[in-house]
PDB file of C-alpha atoms in Angstrom:
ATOM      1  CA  UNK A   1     -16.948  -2.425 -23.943  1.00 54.00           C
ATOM      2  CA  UNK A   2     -13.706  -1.194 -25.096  1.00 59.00           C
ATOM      3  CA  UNK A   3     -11.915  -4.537 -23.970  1.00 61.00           C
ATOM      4  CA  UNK A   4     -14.124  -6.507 -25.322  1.00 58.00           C
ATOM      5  CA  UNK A   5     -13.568  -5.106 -28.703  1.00 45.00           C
ATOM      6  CA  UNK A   6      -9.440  -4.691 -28.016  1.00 67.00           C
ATOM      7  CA  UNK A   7      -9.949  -1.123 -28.396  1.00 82.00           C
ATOM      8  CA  UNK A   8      -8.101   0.391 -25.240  1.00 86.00           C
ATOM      9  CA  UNK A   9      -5.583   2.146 -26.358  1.00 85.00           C
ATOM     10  CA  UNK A  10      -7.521   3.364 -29.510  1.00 88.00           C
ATOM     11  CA  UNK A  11     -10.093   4.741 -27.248  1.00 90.00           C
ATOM     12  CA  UNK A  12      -7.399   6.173 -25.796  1.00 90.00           C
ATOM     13  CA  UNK A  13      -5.920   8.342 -28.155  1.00 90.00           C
ATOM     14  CA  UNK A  14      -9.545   9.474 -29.681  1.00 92.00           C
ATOM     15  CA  UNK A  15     -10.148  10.416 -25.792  1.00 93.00           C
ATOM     16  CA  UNK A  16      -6.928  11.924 -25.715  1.00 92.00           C
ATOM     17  CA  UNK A  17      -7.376  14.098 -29.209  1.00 92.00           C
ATOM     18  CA  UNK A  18     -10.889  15.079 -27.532  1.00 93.00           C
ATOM     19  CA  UNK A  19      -9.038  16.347 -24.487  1.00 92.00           C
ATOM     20  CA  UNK A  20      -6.830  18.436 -26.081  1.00 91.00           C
ATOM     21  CA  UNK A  21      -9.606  19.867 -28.282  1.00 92.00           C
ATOM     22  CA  UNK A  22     -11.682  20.829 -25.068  1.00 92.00           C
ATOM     23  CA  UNK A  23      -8.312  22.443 -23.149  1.00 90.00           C
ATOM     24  CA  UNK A  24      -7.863  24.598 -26.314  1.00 91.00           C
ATOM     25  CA  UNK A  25     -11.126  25.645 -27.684  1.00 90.00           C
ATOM     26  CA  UNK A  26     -13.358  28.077 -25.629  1.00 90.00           C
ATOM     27  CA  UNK A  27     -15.692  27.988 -28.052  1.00 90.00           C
ATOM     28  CA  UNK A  28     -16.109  23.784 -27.467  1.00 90.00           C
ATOM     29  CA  UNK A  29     -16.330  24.636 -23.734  1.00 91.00           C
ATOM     30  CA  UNK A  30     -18.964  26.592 -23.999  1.00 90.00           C
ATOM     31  CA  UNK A  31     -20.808  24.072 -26.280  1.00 89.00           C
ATOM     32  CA  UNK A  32     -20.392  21.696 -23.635  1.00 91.00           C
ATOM     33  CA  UNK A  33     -21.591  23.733 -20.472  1.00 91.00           C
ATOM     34  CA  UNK A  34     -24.134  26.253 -21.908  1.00 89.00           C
ATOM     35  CA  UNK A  35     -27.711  24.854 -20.850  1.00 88.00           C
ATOM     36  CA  UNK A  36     -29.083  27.294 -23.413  1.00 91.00           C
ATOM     37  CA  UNK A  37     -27.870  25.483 -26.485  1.00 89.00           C
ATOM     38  CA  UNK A  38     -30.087  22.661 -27.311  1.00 90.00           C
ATOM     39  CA  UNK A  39     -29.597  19.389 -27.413  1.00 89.00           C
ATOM     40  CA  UNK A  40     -29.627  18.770 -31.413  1.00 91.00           C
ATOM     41  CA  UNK A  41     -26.955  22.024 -31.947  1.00 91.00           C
ATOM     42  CA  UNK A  42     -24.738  20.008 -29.299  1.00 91.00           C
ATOM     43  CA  UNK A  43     -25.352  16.612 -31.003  1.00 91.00           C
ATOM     44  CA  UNK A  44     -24.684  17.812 -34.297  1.00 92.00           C
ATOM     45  CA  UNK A  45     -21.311  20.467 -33.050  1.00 91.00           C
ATOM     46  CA  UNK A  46     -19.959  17.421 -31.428  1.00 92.00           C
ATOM     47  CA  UNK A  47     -20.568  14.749 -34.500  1.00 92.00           C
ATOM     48  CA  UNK A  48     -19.066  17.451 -36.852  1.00 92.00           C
ATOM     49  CA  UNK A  49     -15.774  17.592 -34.143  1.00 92.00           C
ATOM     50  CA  UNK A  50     -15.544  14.091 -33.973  1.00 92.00           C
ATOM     51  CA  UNK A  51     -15.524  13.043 -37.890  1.00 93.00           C
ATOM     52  CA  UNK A  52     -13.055  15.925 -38.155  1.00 92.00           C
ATOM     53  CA  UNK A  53     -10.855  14.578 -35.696  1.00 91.00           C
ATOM     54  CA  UNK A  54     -11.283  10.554 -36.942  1.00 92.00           C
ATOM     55  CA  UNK A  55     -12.623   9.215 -34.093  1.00 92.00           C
ATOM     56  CA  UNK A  56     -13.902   5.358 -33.253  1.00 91.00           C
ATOM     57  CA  UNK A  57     -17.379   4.625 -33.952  1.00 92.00           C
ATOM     58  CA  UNK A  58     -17.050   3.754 -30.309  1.00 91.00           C
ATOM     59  CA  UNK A  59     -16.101   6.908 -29.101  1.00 92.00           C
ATOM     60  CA  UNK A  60     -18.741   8.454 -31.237  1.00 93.00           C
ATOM     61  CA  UNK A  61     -21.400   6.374 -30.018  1.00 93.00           C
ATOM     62  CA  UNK A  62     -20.123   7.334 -26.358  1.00 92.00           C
ATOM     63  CA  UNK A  63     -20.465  11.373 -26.894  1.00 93.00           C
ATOM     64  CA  UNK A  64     -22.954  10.844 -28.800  1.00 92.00           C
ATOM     65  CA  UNK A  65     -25.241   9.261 -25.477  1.00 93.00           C
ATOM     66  CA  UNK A  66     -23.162  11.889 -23.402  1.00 93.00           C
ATOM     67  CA  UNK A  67     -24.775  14.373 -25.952  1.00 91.00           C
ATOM     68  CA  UNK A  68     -28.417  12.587 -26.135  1.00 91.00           C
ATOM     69  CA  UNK A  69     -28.683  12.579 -21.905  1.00 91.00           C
ATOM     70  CA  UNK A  70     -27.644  16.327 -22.120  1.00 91.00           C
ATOM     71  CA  UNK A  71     -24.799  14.922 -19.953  1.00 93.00           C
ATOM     72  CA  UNK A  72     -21.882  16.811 -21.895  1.00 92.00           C
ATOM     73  CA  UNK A  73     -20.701  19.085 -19.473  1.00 93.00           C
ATOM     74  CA  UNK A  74     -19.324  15.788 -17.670  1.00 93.00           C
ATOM     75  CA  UNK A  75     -17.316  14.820 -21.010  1.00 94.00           C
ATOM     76  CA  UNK A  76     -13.790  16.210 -19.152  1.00 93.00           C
ATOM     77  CA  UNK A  77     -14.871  13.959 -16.124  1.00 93.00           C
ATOM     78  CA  UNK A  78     -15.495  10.696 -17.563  1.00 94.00           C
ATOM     79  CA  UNK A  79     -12.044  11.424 -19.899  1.00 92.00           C
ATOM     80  CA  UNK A  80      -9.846  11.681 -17.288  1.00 89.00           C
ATOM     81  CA  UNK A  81     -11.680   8.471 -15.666  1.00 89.00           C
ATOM     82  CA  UNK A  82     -11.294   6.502 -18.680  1.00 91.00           C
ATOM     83  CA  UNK A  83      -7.350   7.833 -18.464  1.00 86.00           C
ATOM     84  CA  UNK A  84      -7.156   6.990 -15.008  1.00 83.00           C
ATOM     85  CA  UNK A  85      -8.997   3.250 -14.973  1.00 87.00           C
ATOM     86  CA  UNK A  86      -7.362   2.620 -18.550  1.00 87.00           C
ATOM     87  CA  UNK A  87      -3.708   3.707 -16.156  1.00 82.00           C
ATOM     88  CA  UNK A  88      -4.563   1.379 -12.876  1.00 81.00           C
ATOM     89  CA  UNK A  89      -5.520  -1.765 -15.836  1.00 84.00           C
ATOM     90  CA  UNK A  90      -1.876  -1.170 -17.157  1.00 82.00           C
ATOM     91  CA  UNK A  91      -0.543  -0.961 -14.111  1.00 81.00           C
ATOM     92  CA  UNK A  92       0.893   2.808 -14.769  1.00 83.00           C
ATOM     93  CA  UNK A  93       0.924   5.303 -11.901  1.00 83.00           C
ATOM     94  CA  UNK A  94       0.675   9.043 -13.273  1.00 83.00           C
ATOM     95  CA  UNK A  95       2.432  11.458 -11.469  1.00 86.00           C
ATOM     96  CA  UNK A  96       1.520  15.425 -11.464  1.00 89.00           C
ATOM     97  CA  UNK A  97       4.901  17.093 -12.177  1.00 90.00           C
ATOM     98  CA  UNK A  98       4.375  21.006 -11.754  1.00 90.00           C
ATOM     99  CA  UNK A  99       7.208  23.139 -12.622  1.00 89.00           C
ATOM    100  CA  UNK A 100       7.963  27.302 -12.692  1.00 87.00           C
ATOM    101  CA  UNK A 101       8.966  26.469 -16.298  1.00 88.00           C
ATOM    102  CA  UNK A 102       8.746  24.155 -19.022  1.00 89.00           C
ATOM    103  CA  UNK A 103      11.007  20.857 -18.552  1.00 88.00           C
ATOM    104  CA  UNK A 104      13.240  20.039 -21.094  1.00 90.00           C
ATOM    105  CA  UNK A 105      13.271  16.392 -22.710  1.00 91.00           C
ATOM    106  CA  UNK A 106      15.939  15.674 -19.885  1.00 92.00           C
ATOM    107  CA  UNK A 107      14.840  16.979 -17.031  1.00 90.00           C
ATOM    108  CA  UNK A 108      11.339  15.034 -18.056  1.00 89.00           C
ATOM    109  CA  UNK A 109      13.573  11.550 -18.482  1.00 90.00           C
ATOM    110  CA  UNK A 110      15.275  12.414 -15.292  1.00 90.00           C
ATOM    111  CA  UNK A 111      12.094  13.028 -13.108  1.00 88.00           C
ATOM    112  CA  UNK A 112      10.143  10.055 -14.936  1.00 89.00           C
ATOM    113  CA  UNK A 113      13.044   7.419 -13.821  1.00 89.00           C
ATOM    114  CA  UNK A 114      13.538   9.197 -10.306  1.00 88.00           C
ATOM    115  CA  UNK A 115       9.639   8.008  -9.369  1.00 87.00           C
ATOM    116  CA  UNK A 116      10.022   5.126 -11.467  1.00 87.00           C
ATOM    117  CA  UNK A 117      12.845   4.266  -8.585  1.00 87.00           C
ATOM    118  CA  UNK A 118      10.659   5.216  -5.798  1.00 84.00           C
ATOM    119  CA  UNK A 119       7.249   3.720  -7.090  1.00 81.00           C
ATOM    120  CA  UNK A 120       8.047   0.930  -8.225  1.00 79.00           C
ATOM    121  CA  UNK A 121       6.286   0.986 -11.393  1.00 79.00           C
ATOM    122  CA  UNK A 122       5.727   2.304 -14.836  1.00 81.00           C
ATOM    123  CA  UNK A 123       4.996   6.090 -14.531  1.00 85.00           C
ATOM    124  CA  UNK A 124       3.334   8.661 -16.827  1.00 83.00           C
ATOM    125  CA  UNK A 125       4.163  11.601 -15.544  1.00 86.00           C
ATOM    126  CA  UNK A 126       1.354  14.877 -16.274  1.00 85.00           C
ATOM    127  CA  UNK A 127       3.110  17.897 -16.735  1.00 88.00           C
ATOM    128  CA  UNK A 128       1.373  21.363 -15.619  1.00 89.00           C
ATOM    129  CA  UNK A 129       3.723  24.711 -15.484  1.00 89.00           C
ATOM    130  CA  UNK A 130       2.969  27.382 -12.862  1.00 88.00           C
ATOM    131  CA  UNK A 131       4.961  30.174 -12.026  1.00 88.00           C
ATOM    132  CA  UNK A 132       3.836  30.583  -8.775  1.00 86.00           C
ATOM    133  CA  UNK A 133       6.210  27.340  -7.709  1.00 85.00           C
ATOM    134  CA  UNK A 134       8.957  30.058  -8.435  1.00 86.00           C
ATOM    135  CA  UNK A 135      11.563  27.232  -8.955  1.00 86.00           C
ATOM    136  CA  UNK A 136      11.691  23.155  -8.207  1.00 86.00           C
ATOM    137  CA  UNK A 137       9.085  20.555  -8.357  1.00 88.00           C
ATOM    138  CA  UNK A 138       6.301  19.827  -7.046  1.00 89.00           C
ATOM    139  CA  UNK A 139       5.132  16.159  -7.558  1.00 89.00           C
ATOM    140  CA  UNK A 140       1.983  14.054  -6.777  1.00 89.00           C
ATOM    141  CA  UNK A 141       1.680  10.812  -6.887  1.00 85.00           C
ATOM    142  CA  UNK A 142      -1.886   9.562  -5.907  1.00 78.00           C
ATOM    143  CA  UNK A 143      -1.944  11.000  -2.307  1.00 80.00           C
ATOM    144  CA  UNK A 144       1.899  11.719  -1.567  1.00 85.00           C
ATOM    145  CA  UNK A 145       2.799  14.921  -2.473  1.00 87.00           C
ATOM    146  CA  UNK A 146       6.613  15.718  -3.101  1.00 86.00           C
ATOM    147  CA  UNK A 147       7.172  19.263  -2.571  1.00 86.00           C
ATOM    148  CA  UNK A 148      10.401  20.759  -3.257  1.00 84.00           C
ATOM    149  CA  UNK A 149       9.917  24.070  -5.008  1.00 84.00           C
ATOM    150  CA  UNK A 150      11.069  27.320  -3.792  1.00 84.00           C
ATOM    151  CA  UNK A 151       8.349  28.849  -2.980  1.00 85.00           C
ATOM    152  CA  UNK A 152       7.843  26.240   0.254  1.00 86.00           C
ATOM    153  CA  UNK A 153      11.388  26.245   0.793  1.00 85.00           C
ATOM    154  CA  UNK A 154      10.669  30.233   1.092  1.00 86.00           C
ATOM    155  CA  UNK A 155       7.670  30.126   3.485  1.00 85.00           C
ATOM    156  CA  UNK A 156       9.006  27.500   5.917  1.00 86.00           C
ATOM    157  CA  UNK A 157      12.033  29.991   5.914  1.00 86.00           C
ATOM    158  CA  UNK A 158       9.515  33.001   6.794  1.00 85.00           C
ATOM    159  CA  UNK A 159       7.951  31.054   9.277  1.00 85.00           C
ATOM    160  CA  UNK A 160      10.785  30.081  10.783  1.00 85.00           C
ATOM    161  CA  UNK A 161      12.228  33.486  10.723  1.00 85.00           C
ATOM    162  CA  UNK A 162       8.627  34.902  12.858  1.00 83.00           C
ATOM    163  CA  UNK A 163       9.433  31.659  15.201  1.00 72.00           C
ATOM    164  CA  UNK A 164      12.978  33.566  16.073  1.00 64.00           C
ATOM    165  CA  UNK A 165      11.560  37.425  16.057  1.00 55.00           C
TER     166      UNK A 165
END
């Protein structure tokens, strides 16, 4: 529907502003799973969010059927579909990029044209921080996974050390 009306990328960034709002609000998350909270307070919480943030009508009418079929809880789903489909019909591969730290604007540039290289193709590259990685990248790219952080680097090193012991 959103093709037909040349509304991709506008879709898009409503989809987008809606993600963002869901990652940051617990309040919104909890007005999308709670099965106590009926189906009017949800319909009328999530037309309120929605004029506030400027939304499509066609994004409206979408949340708004997500709301009506007390289908809400899938809203974070069928984004990151939409993301993904609206990706693959572009011909964009997204890569996960997860770092111990926060990138910097260079180290983004530099990663983003390293896969370019490798995939072959325009890549939007998904950023996630955990500190767990301890240092390096980890990056996945549909099913390959590049892993070059420290914290592998450190276990193949312990399990190499219990091979010798």
């Amino acid at each position: 529907m959103a093709n037909s009306a040349n509304q991709l990328d506008a879709v898009k960034s409503d989809l987008e502003l809606l993600d963002q709002a869901i990652a940051t609000s617990d309040d919104l998350r909890n007005v999308l799973r709670s099965p106590v909270i009926s189906r009017d307070v949800q319909a009328k919480a999530m037309a309120a969010l929605l004029d506030k943030l400027g939304v499509s009508e066609l994004t409206k009418k979408t949340v708004g059927l997500l709301s009506q079929k007390r289908r809400l809880f899938a809203l974070p789903d069928v984004i990151d579909s939409y993301l993904s489909m609206l990706s693959a019909h572009k011909g964009e591969v997204t890569a996960q990029v997860t770092s111990a730290s926060e990138l910097k604007k260079e180290q983004i540039e530099a990663v983003t044209g390293a896969l370019k290289e490798v995939v072959g193709a325009t890549v939007k590259v998904d950023l996630k921080v955990d500190p767990a990685v301890l240092g390096g990248l980890v990056v996945k790219v549909g099913s390959r996974v590049f892993d070059a952080s420290l914290r592998t680097k450190l276990q193949k090193l312990e399990l190499a050390m219990k091979g010798v012991a």
